[in-house]
CSV table of N, CA and C in Angstrom, one decimal:
chain,number,residue,atom,x,y,z
A,1,MET,N,0.9,-1.1,-0.1
A,1,MET,CA,-0.1,-0.1,-0.1
A,1,MET,C,0.8,1.1,0.3
A,2,SER,N,0.7,2.0,-0.8
A,2,SER,CA,1.5,3.1,-0.8
A,2,SER,C,1.0,4.5,-0.2
A,3,LYS,N,1.7,5.3,0.2
A,3,LYS,CA,1.2,6.6,0.8
A,3,LYS,C,1.0,7.7,0.2
A,4,MET,N,0.2,8.4,0.1
A,4,MET,CA,-0.1,9.5,-0.8
A,4,MET,C,0.5,10.7,0.0
A,5,ASN,N,1.2,11.8,-1.1
A,5,ASN,CA,1.8,12.7,-0.4
A,5,ASN,C,0.6,13.7,-0.4
A,6,PRO,N,0.5,14.4,1.0
A,6,PRO,CA,-0.6,15.5,1.2
A,6,PRO,C,-0.5,16.8,0.9
A,7,ALA,N,1.0,17.0,0.8
A,7,ALA,CA,1.5,18.3,0.4
A,7,ALA,C,0.8,19.3,-0.7
A,8,PRO,N,0.4,18.8,-1.8
A,8,PRO,CA,-0.5,19.7,-2.6
A,8,PRO,C,-1.6,19.9,-2.1
A,9,ALA,N,-2.3,19.2,-1.7
A,9,ALA,CA,-3.7,19.2,-0.9
A,9,ALA,C,-3.4,20.4,0.3
A,10,ARG,N,-2.8,20.2,1.1
A,10,ARG,CA,-2.4,21.0,2.1
A,10,ARG,C,-1.9,22.5,1.5
A,11,ARG,N,-1.4,22.5,0.4
A,11,ARG,CA,-0.6,23.8,-0.2
A,11,ARG,C,-2.3,24.7,-0.3
A,12,LYS,N,-2.9,23.8,-1.4
A,12,LYS,CA,-4.4,24.7,-1.8
A,12,LYS,C,-4.9,25.1,-0.6
A,13,ALA,N,-5.2,24.1,0.3
A,13,ALA,CA,-6.1,24.7,1.6
A,13,ALA,C,-5.3,25.9,2.2
A,14,GLU,N,-4.0,26.1,2.3
A,14,GLU,CA,-3.3,27.0,3.3
A,14,GLU,C,-3.1,28.2,1.9
A,15,ALA,N,-3.9,28.4,0.6
A,15,ALA,CA,-3.6,29.3,-0.2
A,15,ALA,C,-3.8,30.7,0.4
A,16,VAL,N,-3.0,31.9,0.1
A,16,VAL,CA,-3.1,33.0,0.6
A,16,VAL,C,-4.2,34.0,-0.4
A,17,ASP,N,-4.9,34.5,0.7
A,17,ASP,CA,-6.1,35.4,-0.2
A,17,ASP,C,-5.4,36.4,-1.1
A,18,PRO,N,-6.1,36.3,-2.3
A,18,PRO,CA,-5.3,37.4,-3.2
A,18,PRO,C,-5.5,38.6,-2.9
A,19,ARG,N,-6.6,38.9,-2.4
A,19,ARG,CA,-7.2,40.2,-1.8
A,19,ARG,C,-5.5,40.9,-1.3
A,20,LEU,N,-5.4,39.9,-0.3
A,20,LEU,CA,-4.1,40.5,0.6
A,20,LEU,C,-2.8,40.7,0.2
A,21,LEU,N,-2.7,39.6,-0.8
A,21,LEU,CA,-1.7,39.6,-1.7
A,21,LEU,C,-1.2,40.9,-2.3
A,22,ARG,N,-2.4,41.2,-2.9
A,22,ARG,CA,-2.6,42.3,-4.0
A,22,ARG,C,-2.1,43.4,-3.4
A,23,CYS,N,-2.8,43.9,-2.1
A,23,CYS,CA,-2.7,45.1,-1.1
A,23,CYS,C,-1.4,45.0,-0.7
A,24,VAL,N,-0.5,43.8,-0.5
A,24,VAL,CA,0.9,44.1,0.0
A,24,VAL,C,1.7,44.4,-1.3
A,25,ARG,N,1.3,43.9,-2.4
A,25,ARG,CA,2.0,44.1,-3.5
A,25,ARG,C,1.9,45.6,-3.7
A,26,HIS,N,0.6,46.2,-3.7
A,26,HIS,CA,0.5,47.5,-4.0
A,26,HIS,C,1.5,48.7,-3.3
A,27,VAL,N,1.4,48.1,-1.7
A,27,VAL,CA,2.2,49.0,-0.7
A,27,VAL,C,3.6,48.9,-1.1
A,28,ALA,N,4.1,47.8,-1.4
A,28,ALA,CA,5.7,47.9,-1.6
A,28,ALA,C,5.7,48.1,-3.0
A,29,LEU,N,5.1,48.6,-3.9
A,29,LEU,CA,5.6,49.3,-5.1
A,29,LEU,C,5.1,50.6,-4.9
A,30,ALA,N,4.2,51.2,-4.0
A,30,ALA,CA,4.1,52.3,-3.8
A,30,ALA,C,5.3,52.9,-2.9
A,31,GLY,N,5.7,52.2,-1.8
A,31,GLY,CA,7.1,52.4,-1.1
A,31,GLY,C,8.4,52.7,-2.4
A,32,LEU,N,8.1,51.8,-3.4
A,32,LEU,CA,9.4,51.8,-3.9
A,32,LEU,C,9.5,53.1,-4.8
A,33,ALA,N,8.2,53.7,-5.4
A,33,ALA,CA,7.8,54.9,-6.0
A,33,ALA,C,8.5,55.9,-5.4
A,34,LEU,N,7.8,55.8,-4.1
A,34,LEU,CA,8.3,57.2,-2.9
A,34,LEU,C,9.9,57.1,-2.7
A,35,VAL,N,10.5,56.1,-2.4
A,35,VAL,CA,12.0,56.1,-2.4
A,35,VAL,C,12.8,56.5,-3.6
A,36,VAL,N,12.1,56.1,-4.5
A,36,VAL,CA,13.0,56.4,-5.8
A,36,VAL,C,12.6,58.0,-6.2
A,37,ALA,N,11.2,58.4,-6.2
A,37,ALA,CA,11.1,59.8,-6.7
A,37,ALA,C,11.3,60.9,-5.5
A,38,CYS,N,11.1,60.7,-4.3
A,38,CYS,CA,11.1,61.6,-3.3
A,38,CYS,C,12.4,61.4,-2.4
A,39,PRO,N,13.4,62.4,-2.5
A,39,PRO,CA,14.6,62.4,-1.6
A,39,PRO,C,14.4,62.3,-0.2
A,40,ALA,N,13.1,62.9,0.5
A,40,ALA,CA,12.7,62.8,1.8
A,40,ALA,C,12.3,61.5,2.1
A,41,ALA,N,12.2,60.4,1.2
A,41,ALA,CA,11.9,59.4,1.5
A,41,ALA,C,12.9,58.4,1.9
A,42,ARG,N,14.2,59.0,1.3
A,42,ARG,CA,15.3,58.3,1.7
A,42,ARG,C,16.2,58.6,2.8
A,43,SER,N,15.5,59.4,3.6
A,43,SER,CA,16.2,60.2,5.0
A,43,SER,C,15.8,59.2,6.0
A,44,SER,N,15.9,59.8,7.1
A,44,SER,CA,15.5,59.1,8.6
A,44,SER,C,14.6,60.0,9.3
A,45,SER,N,13.7,59.5,9.8
A,45,SER,CA,12.5,60.0,10.8
A,45,SER,C,13.2,59.9,12.0
A,46,ALA,N,12.6,60.8,13.1
A,46,ALA,CA,12.7,60.8,14.5
A,46,ALA,C,11.9,59.5,15.1
A,47,TRP,N,10.6,59.6,14.6
A,47,TRP,CA,9.6,58.5,15.1
A,47,TRP,C,9.9,57.1,14.5
A,48,LEU,N,10.4,57.1,13.2
A,48,LEU,CA,10.1,55.7,12.5
A,48,LEU,C,11.4,55.2,12.5
A,49,GLY,N,12.5,56.1,12.2
A,49,GLY,CA,13.7,55.5,11.8
A,49,GLY,C,14.1,55.8,10.4
A,50,TRP,N,14.9,54.7,10.0
A,50,TRP,CA,15.2,55.0,8.7
A,50,TRP,C,14.1,54.6,7.8
A,51,LEU,N,13.4,55.5,6.7
A,51,LEU,CA,12.2,55.3,5.9
A,51,LEU,C,12.3,54.4,5.0
A,52,PRO,N,13.4,54.1,4.4
A,52,PRO,CA,13.5,52.9,3.2
A,52,PRO,C,13.1,51.7,4.0
A,53,LEU,N,13.5,51.5,5.2
A,53,LEU,CA,13.0,50.3,5.7
A,53,LEU,C,11.7,49.9,5.7
A,54,TRP,N,10.9,51.1,6.4
A,54,TRP,CA,9.4,51.0,6.4
A,54,TRP,C,8.7,51.2,5.3
A,55,LEU,N,9.3,51.9,4.2
A,55,LEU,CA,8.7,51.9,2.9
A,55,LEU,C,8.9,51.0,1.9
A,56,LEU,N,9.8,50.0,2.0
A,56,LEU,CA,10.4,49.3,0.9
A,56,LEU,C,10.6,47.7,1.6
A,57,ALA,N,11.6,47.8,2.4
A,57,ALA,CA,12.1,46.6,3.2
A,57,ALA,C,10.9,45.7,3.6
A,58,MET,N,10.3,46.1,4.6
A,58,MET,CA,9.3,45.7,5.5
A,58,MET,C,8.1,45.4,4.4
A,59,PRO,N,7.5,45.9,3.7
A,59,PRO,CA,6.5,45.5,2.6
A,59,PRO,C,7.1,44.2,1.6
A,60,LEU,N,8.3,44.5,1.1
A,60,LEU,CA,8.8,43.5,0.5
A,60,LEU,C,8.9,42.4,1.3
A,61,THR,N,9.3,42.3,2.6
A,61,THR,CA,9.6,41.0,3.1
A,61,THR,C,8.1,40.6,3.6
A,62,ALA,N,7.2,41.4,3.8
A,62,ALA,CA,5.7,40.9,4.0
A,62,ALA,C,5.2,39.9,2.9
A,63,TRP,N,5.6,40.6,1.7
A,63,TRP,CA,5.1,40.1,0.4
A,63,TRP,C,6.1,38.6,0.2
A,64,TRP,N,6.9,38.4,0.6
A,64,TRP,CA,8.1,37.2,0.6
A,64,TRP,C,7.3,36.2,1.5
A,65,ALA,N,7.1,36.8,2.9
A,65,ALA,CA,6.2,35.9,3.6
A,65,ALA,C,5.2,35.3,3.0
A,66,LEU,N,4.4,35.9,2.6
A,66,LEU,CA,2.8,35.6,2.0
A,66,LEU,C,3.2,34.9,1.1
A,67,LEU,N,4.5,34.6,0.1
A,67,LEU,CA,4.6,33.6,-0.8
A,67,LEU,C,5.3,32.4,-0.3
A,68,ARG,N,5.4,32.0,1.2
A,68,ARG,CA,6.0,31.2,2.0
A,68,ARG,C,7.6,31.0,1.7
A,69,PHE,N,8.4,32.0,1.7
A,69,PHE,CA,9.8,32.4,1.5
A,69,PHE,C,10.1,31.2,0.5
A,70,PRO,N,9.8,31.3,-0.7
A,70,PRO,CA,10.5,30.8,-1.7
A,70,PRO,C,11.9,31.0,-2.1
A,71,LEU,N,12.9,30.5,-2.2
A,71,LEU,CA,14.5,30.6,-2.3
A,71,LEU,C,14.6,30.6,-3.7
A,72,PRO,N,15.4,31.5,-4.4
A,72,PRO,CA,15.5,31.5,-5.7
A,72,PRO,C,16.1,29.9,-6.4
A,73,ARG,N,16.0,29.8,-7.4
A,73,ARG,CA,16.6,28.4,-7.9
A,73,ARG,C,17.8,28.8,-8.9
A,74,TRP,N,19.1,28.2,-8.4
A,74,TRP,CA,20.0,28.7,-9.1
A,74,TRP,C,20.4,27.4,-10.0
A,75,THR,N,20.7,27.6,-11.4
A,75,THR,CA,20.9,26.5,-12.4
A,75,THR,C,22.5,26.5,-12.5
A,76,SER,N,22.9,25.5,-12.2
A,76,SER,CA,24.4,25.3,-12.5
A,76,SER,C,24.8,25.4,-13.8
A,77,ARG,N,25.5,26.0,-14.3
A,77,ARG,CA,26.3,26.2,-15.7
A,77,ARG,C,27.5,25.6,-15.6
A,78,HIS,N,28.0,25.4,-14.6
A,78,HIS,CA,29.6,24.8,-14.4
A,78,HIS,C,29.4,23.5,-14.0
A,79,ARG,N,30.6,22.9,-13.9
A,79,ARG,CA,30.6,21.5,-13.8
A,79,ARG,C,30.7,21.6,-11.9
A,80,PRO,N,30.1,20.4,-11.4
A,80,PRO,CA,30.1,20.1,-10.0
A,80,PRO,C,31.2,20.0,-9.3
A,81,GLN,N,31.2,20.7,-8.3
A,81,GLN,CA,32.5,21.2,-7.4
A,81,GLN,C,33.0,19.8,-7.3
A,82,ALA,N,34.4,19.6,-7.1
A,82,ALA,CA,35.3,18.4,-6.8
A,82,ALA,C,35.1,18.1,-5.5
A,83,ARG,N,34.9,16.7,-5.4
A,83,ARG,CA,35.0,16.5,-3.7
A,83,ARG,C,36.2,16.0,-3.3
A,84,ARG,N,36.6,16.3,-2.1
A,84,ARG,CA,38.0,16.3,-1.5
A,84,ARG,C,38.0,14.5,-1.2
A,85,ARG,N,39.5,14.3,-1.4
A,85,ARG,CA,39.6,12.8,-1.1
A,85,ARG,C,40.3,12.6,0.1
A,86,GLY,N,40.3,11.4,0.8
A,86,GLY,CA,40.9,11.2,2.2
A,86,GLY,C,42.3,11.8,2.6
A,87,HIS,N,42.3,12.4,3.4
A,87,HIS,CA,43.8,12.6,3.6
A,87,HIS,C,44.6,12.0,4.1
A,88,ARG,N,45.6,11.5,3.3
A,88,ARG,CA,46.5,10.7,3.6
A,88,ARG,C,47.9,11.1,4.2
A,89,GLN,N,48.2,10.1,5.5
A,89,GLN,CA,49.0,10.7,6.3
A,89,GLN,C,50.4,9.9,5.5
A,90,PRO,N,51.4,10.9,5.5
A,90,PRO,CA,52.7,10.6,4.9
A,90,PRO,C,53.3,9.3,5.7
A,91,ARG,N,53.9,8.4,4.8
A,91,ARG,CA,54.7,7.1,5.4
A,91,ARG,C,55.9,7.9,6.2
A,92,VAL,N,56.1,7.3,7.3
A,92,VAL,CA,57.4,7.3,8.2
A,92,VAL,C,58.1,6.2,7.8
A,93,ALA,N,59.5,6.3,7.5
A,93,ALA,CA,60.2,5.0,7.2
A,93,ALA,C,61.3,4.7,8.4
């Protein structure tokens, strides 16, 4: 008897609400536009601290978290890395 993989069914059940994802995406893009277009948005505030952190980095991190933290897939164009051989002790005569 084979076991079925419940991961695809679980992912569908835990899907992110597209409205929330769209909202976070719009906030991140608006923060990017502010940081690029407005020099005051690249400075620091006494109340909030460094503004690009709150306008750009935090919304992008929230967006990444909603997507379940996927890591980029690196394609290997080079040969695989060589493995080390066992270290041999020199013979003592």
